XYZ file of C-alpha atoms in Angstrom:
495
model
C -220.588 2.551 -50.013
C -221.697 3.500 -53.247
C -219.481 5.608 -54.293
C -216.643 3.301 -52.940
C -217.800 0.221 -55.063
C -218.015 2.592 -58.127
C -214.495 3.602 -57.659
C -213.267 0.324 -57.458
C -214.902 -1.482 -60.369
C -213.487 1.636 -62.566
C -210.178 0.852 -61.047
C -211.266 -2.807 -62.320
C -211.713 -1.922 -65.562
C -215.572 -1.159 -65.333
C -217.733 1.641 -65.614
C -221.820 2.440 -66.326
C -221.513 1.845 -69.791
C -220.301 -2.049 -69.645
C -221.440 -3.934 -66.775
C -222.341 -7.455 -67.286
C -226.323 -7.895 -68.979
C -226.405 -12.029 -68.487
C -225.484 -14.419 -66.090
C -222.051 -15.437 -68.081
C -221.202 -12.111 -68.269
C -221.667 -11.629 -64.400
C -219.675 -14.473 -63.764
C -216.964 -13.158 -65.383
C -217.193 -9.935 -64.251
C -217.083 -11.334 -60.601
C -214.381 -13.697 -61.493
C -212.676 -10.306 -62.732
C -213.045 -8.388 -59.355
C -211.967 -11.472 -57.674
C -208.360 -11.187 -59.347
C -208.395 -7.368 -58.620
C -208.299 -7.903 -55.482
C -206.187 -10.852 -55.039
C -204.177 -8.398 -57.049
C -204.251 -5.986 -54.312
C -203.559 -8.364 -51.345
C -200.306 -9.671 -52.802
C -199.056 -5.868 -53.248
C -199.866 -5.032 -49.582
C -198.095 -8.260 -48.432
C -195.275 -7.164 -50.211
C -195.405 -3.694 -49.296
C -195.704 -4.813 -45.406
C -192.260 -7.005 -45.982
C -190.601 -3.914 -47.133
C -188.456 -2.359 -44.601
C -189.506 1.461 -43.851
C -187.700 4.429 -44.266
C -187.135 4.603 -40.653
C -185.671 1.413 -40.257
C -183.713 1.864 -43.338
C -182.253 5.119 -40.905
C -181.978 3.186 -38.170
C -179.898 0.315 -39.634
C -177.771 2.960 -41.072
C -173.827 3.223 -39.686
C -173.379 6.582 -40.743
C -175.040 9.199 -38.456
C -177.449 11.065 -40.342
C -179.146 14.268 -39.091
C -181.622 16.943 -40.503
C -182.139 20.307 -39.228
C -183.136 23.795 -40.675
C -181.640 27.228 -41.517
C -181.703 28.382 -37.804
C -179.993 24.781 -37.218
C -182.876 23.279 -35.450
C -182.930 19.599 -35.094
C -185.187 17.952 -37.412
C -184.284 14.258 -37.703
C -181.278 11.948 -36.047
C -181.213 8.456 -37.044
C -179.658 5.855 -34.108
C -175.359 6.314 -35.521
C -176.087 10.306 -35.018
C -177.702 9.775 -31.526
C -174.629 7.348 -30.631
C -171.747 9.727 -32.000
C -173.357 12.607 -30.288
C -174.399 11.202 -27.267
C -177.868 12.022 -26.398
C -181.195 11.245 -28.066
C -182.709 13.324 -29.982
C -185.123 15.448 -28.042
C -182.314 16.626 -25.905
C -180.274 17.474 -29.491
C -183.559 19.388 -30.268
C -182.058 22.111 -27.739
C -178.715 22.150 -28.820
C -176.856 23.745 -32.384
C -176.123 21.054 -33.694
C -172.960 22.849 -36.262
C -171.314 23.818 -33.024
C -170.697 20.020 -32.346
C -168.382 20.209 -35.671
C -165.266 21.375 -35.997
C -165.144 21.260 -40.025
C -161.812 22.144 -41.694
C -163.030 24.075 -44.779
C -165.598 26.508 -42.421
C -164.225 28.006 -40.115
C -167.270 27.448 -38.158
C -166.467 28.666 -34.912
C -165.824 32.210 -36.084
C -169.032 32.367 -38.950
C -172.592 32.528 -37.964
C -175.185 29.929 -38.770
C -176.427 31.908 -41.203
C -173.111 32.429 -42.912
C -172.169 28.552 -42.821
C -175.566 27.774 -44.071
C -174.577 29.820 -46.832
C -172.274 28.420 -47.628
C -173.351 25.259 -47.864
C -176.645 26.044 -49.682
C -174.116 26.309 -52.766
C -174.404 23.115 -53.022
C -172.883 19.251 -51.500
C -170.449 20.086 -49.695
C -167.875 17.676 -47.998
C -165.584 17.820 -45.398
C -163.043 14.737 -45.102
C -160.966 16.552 -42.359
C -163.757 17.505 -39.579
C -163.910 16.896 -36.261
C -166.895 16.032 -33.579
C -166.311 17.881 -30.591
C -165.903 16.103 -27.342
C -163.827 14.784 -24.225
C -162.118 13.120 -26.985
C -162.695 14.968 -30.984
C -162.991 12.313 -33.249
C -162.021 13.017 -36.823
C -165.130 12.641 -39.237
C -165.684 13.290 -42.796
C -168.898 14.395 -43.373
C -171.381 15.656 -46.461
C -173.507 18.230 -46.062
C -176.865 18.214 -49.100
C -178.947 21.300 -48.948
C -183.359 19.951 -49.599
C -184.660 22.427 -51.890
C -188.850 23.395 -52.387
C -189.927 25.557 -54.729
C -186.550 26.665 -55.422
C -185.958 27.226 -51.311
C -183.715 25.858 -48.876
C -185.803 24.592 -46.824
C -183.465 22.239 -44.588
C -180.294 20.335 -44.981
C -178.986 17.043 -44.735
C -175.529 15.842 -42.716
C -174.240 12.831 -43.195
C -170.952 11.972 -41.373
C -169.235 9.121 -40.595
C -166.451 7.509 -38.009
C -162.720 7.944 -39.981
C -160.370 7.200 -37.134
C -158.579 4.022 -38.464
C -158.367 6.044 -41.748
C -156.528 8.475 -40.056
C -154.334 6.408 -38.276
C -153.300 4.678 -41.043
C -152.363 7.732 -42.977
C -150.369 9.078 -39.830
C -148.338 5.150 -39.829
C -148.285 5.659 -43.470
C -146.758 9.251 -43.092
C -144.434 7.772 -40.137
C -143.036 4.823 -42.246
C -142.235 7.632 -44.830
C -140.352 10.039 -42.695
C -138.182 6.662 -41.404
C -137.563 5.360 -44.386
C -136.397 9.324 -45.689
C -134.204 9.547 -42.773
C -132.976 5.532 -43.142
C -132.174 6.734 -46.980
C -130.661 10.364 -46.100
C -128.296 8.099 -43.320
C -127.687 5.611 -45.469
C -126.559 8.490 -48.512
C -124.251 10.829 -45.675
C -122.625 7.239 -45.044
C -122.220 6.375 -48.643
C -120.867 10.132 -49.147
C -118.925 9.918 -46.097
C -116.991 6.427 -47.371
C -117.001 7.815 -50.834
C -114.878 10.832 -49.776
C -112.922 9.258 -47.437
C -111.652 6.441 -49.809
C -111.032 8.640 -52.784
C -107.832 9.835 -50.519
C -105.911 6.360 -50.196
C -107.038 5.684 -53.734
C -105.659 8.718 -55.096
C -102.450 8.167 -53.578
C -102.362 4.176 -54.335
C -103.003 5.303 -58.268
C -100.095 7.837 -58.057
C -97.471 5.678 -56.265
C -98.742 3.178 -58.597
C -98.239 5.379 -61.732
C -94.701 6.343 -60.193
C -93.897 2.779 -60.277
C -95.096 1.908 -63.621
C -92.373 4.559 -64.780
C -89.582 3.417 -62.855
C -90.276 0.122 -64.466
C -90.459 1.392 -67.499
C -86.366 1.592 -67.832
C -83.862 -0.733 -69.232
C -83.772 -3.833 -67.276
C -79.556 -3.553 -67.137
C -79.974 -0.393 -65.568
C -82.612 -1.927 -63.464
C -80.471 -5.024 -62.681
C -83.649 -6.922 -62.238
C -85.462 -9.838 -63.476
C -88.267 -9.739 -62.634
C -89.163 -6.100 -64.106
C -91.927 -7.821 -66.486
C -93.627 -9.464 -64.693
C -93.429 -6.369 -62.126
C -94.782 -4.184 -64.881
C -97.570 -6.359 -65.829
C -98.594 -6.256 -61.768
C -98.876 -2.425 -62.057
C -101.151 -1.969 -64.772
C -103.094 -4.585 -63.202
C -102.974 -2.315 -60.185
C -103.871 0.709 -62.190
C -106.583 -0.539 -63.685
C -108.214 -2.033 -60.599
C -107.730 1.273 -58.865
C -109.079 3.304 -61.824
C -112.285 0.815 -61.986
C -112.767 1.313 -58.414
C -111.942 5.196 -58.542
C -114.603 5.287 -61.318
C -117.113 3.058 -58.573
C -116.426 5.523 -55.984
C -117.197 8.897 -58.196
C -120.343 7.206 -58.970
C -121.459 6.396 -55.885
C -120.485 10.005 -54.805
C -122.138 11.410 -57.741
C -125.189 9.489 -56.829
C -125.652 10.353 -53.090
C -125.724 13.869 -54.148
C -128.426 13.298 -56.554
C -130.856 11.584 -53.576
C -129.645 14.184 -50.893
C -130.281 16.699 -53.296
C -126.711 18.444 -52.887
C -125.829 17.990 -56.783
C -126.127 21.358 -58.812
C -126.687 21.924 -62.232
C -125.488 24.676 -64.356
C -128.369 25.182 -66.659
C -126.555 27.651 -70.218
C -127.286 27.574 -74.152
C -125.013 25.280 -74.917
C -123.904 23.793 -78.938
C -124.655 20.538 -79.251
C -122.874 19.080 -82.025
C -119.089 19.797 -80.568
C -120.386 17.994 -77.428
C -121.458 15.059 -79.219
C -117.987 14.958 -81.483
C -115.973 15.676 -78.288
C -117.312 12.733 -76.732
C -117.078 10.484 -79.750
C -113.324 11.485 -79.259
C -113.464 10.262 -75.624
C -114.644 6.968 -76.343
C -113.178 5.889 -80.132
C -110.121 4.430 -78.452
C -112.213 2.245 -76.386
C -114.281 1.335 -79.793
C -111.189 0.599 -81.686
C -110.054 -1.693 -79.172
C -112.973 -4.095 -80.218
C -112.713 -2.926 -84.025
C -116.175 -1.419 -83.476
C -117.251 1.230 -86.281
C -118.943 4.841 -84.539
C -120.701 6.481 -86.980
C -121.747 9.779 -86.076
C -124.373 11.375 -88.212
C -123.964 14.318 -86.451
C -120.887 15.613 -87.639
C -121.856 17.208 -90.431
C -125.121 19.453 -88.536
C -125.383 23.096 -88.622
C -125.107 23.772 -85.246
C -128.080 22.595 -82.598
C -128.516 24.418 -79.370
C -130.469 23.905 -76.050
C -130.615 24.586 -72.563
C -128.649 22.053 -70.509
C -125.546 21.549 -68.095
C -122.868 21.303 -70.301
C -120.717 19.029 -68.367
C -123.501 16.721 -66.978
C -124.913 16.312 -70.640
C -121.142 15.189 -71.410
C -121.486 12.908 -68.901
C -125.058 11.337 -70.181
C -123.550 11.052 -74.044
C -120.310 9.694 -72.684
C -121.938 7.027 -70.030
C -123.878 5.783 -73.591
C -121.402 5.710 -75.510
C -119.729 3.339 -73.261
C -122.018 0.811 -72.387
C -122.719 1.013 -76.796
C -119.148 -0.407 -76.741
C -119.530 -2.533 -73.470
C -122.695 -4.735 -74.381
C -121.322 -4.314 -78.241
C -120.164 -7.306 -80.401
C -116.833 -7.566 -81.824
C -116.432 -5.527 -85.600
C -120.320 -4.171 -83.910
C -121.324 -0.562 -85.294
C -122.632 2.578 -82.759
C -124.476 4.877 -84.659
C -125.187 8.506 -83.194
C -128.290 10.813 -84.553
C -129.712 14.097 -83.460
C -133.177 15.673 -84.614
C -135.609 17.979 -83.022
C -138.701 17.135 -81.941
C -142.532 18.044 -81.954
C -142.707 19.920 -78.168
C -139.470 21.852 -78.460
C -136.835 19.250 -77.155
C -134.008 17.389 -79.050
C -133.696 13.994 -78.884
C -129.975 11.961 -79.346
C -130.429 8.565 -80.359
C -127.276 5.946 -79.559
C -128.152 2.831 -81.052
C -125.709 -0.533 -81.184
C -125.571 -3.767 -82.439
C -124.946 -5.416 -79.922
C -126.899 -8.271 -77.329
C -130.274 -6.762 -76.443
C -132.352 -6.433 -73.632
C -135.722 -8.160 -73.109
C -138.543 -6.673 -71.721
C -137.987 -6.959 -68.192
C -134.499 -5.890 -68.478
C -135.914 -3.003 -69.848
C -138.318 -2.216 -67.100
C -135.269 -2.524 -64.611
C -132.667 -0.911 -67.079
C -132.650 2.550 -64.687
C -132.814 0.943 -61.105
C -129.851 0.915 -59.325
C -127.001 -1.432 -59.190
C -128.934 -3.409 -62.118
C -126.816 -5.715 -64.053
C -127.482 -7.486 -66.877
C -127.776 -11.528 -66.146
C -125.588 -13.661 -67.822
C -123.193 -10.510 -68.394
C -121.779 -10.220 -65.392
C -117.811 -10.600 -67.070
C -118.472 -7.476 -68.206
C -117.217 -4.580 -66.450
C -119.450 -1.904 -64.890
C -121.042 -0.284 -61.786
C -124.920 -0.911 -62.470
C -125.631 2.411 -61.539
C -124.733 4.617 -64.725
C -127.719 4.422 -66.003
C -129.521 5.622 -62.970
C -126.886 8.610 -62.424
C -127.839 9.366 -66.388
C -131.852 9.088 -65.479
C -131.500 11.477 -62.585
C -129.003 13.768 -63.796
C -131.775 13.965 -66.959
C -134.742 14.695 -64.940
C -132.827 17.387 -63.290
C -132.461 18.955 -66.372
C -135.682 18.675 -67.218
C -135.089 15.868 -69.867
C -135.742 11.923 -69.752
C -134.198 9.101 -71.674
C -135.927 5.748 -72.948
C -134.777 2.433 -74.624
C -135.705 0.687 -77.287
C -134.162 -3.271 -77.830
C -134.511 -6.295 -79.580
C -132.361 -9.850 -78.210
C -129.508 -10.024 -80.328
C -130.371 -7.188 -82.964
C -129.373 -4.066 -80.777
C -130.225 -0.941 -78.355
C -131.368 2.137 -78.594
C -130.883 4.421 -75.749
C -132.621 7.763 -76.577
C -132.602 11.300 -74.451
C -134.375 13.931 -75.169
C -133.330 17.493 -73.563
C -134.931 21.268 -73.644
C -133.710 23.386 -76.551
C -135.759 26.193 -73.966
C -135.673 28.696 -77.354
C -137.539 29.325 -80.498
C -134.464 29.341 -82.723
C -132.969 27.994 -85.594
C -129.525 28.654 -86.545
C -126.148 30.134 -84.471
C -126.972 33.876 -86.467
C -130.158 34.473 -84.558
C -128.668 32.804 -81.466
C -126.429 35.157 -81.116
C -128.499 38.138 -82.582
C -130.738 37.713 -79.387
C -128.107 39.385 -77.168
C -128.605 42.940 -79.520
C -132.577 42.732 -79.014
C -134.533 44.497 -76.533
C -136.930 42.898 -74.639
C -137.309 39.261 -73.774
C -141.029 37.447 -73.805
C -140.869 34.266 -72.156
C -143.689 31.602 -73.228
C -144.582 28.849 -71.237
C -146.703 26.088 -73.075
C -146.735 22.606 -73.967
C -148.069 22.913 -77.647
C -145.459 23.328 -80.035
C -148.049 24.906 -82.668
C -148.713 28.030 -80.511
C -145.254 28.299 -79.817
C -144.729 28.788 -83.523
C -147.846 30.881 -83.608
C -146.201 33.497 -81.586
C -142.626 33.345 -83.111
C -144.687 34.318 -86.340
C -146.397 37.021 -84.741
C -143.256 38.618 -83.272
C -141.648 38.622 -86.339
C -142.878 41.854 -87.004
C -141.346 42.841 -83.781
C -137.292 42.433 -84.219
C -137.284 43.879 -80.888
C -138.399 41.156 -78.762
C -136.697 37.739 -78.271
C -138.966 35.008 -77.412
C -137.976 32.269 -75.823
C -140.389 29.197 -74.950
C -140.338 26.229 -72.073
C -142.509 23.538 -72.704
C -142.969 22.823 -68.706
C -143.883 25.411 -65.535
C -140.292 23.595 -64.126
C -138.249 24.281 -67.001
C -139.675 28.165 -67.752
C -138.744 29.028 -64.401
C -135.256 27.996 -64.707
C -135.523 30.367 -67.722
C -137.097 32.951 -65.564
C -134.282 32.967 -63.196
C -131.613 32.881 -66.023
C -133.049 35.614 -68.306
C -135.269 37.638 -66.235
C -137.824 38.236 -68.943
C -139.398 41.059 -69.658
C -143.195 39.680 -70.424
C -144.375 36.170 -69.329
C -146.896 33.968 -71.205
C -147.882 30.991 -70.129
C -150.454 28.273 -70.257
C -152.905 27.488 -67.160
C -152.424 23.442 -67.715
C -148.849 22.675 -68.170
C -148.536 19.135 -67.337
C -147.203 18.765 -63.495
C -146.603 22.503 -62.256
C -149.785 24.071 -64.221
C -149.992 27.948 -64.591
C -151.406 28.268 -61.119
C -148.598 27.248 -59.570
């Protein structure tokens, strides 16, 4: 009793050396313990309202179970009794792993031993397991290894009920595989019609063409009339059926690109002819409209990348025509080239013409997009998305850059896919020996090694700045010696 008392008035605050020596003092002293141990009560009440550790368990939804390194039960809280169905002195008898089926442990095959192993490494979690039974019911589970004096002395599972997950990823995946097929029917349809009308349309442009000719002779030896007005009907004709020939080829062109069936011809190809050959194409259209194309490029030493020539033509020419389409009259079209920082050229078409806000902008690429309040212009709506794709599968991309009423600026930007400057050590790559192929995305080592294998006039380098692109030039050059970066954006080394 003692011994008690004198433990408690040190916890108070007291010891030998300053009890109370008067009656004040006493009364304060007592007045003192008094508030100790009201002290006291108030933490116990509070204590008592807390829930316990084994309610906490209880209360739990996930199952939660505890057992050692020769998988003895230790612990099941009320979920794991439920999702294994027994209580947990009849688990006591039972392996408790050999209830899982877990996806990354093969756990039928390894011994307890092994798959305790294993996950003494440290948390390890399963989102694809299984608990065995009349019906297996997929689980993801955690498994934390409890660790005394640097021992494993048991481990902790945690796993929980992931049915509706999994359900909804397998309506998620269904939805996907209909709407794949719905596109891949709906693109052999569009294909199918495409083909199919490009026959009568061929012929009605010919006959048509024919016609146009016949008309085109002295009325007197015509003996008609009417040969005018029959004239003006043809070109009408014509240039109905060329707009709609130009629809169809589209349409063709993109039904190939979503069922994957278009091919690309990826060669080092000269830029600056392409860009004045396509100037070419489109200056009549310009001059119709008295709009100035000034083409910066003209005067270049010779640019080169990797790209399919005649889809590339196809990109510039698209550009150039909606520069003179959504133009102004006596507008200007200016065309620039210039390399950039990550190996890749970029072509600039900028006009002066009516803009695009921002939205436009973020639907620019989708297809069959047409700009409101421009509808009496002529067009498809789905050039620009032909361009995108036939970009990307090139391994380039294109952007836009507008202001209402000021002007576009439709940019690309494609793989030069080689460290080289001019057309001389273009074509002096043919007389060298080997061939080092460098894949990475940092334009600084890229130079790095060019400057290092100068002192090696035997070796050609030649550099992709993505794991897509380099093995295109893999396939194309068959390389001698391949570098290449572990994290390339999308396909990294690895792959």
């Amino acid at each position: 009793m003692h011994s008690t008392l004198g433990r408690i008035l040190r916890q108070a605050g007291f010891n030998n050396d300053n009890l109370p020596t008067d009656l004040v003092k006493w009364q304060k002293f007592l007045n003192r313990i008094g508030v100790f141990f009201t002290n006291i009560d108030y933490e116990r009440k509070q204590l008592s309202q807390q829930p316990s550790l084994s309610k906490i368990m209880s209360a739990m939804g996930d199952g939660i179970c505890v057992f050692d390194k020769q998988d003895k039960l230790l612990f099941a809280n009320q979920a794991a009794e439920n999702y294994l169905g027994a209580k947990y002195e009849q688990l006591q008898t039972t392996s408790i792993l050999k209830r899982f089926k877990l996806y990354k442990i093969d756990n039928k095959l390894l011994s307890v031993g092994k798959i305790i192993h294993k996950i003494a490494q440290g948390d390890f979690q399963d989102n694809n397991a299984y608990l065995l039974g009349d019906i297996n019911l997929p689980i993801s589970c955690t498994f934390s290894p409890i660790i005394e004096a640097d021992e494993i002395t048991s481990i902790v599972l945690s796993f929980r009920d992931i049915s509706e997950v999994k359900n909804t990823e397998a309506e998620l995946i269904a939805s996907k595989e209909s709407a794949e097929k719905s596109s891949q029917a709906k693109s052999q349809f569009l294909s199918s019609m495409s083909h199919e009308l490009r026959t009568p349309m061929n012929a009605i442009l010919g006959y048509s063409e024919l016609l146009k000719e016949d008309l085109g002779t002295p009325i007197e030896e015509l003996n008609s009339e009417y040969t005018e007005d029959m004239l003006q009907y043809v070109n009408n004709i014509l240039q109905a059926g060329w707009h709609l020939l130009e629809l169809i080829n589209k349409v063709l062109d993109l039904t190939r690109i979503e069922a994957g069936k278009l091919e690309v011809s990826i060669k080092k190809i000269e830029l600056v002819d392409l860009i004045k050959e396509s100037v070419s194409f489109i200056t009549p259209q310009a001059e119709k409209r008295n709009i100035t194309i000034d083409n910066t490029t003209a005067n270049l030493s010779p640019n080169y990348a990797l790209i399919d020539q005649g889809r590339l033509k196809q990109v510039v020419i698209n550009l150039l025509s909606n520069a003179v389409k959504y133009n102004n009259d006596d507008g200007k079209i200016t065309i620039s080239l210039h390399q950039t920082d990550f190996n890749c050229i970029r072509i600039e078409i900028k006009d002066t013409g009516v803009g695009l806000t921002s939205e436009q902008k973020g639907k620019i690429f989708e297809p069959f997009t047409r700009l409101s309040g421009l509808n009496l212009i002529e067009g498809t709506g789905i050039g620009l998305t032909i361009t995108k794709r036939l970009l990307e599968m090139m391994d380039g991309k294109i952007g836009v850059e507008s202001e209402i009423n000021i002007g576009s600026t439709f940019w690309i930007e494609i793989p030069t896919g080689e460290v080289i400057d001019n057309k001389e050590d273009f074509l002096k790559q043919d007389l060298r020996k080997y061939i080092l192929l460098y894949i990475e995305d940092s334009r600084t080592n890229v130079s790095l090694v060019a400057q290092i294998l100068k002192a090696r006039p035997d070796i050609a380098l030649m550099s992709a700045h993505t794991g897509e692109m380099g093995l295109k030039l893999a396939q194309l050059h068959h390389p001698n010696i391949i570098l290449l970066d572990i994290n390339l954006p999308g396909m990294d080394g690895f792959e």
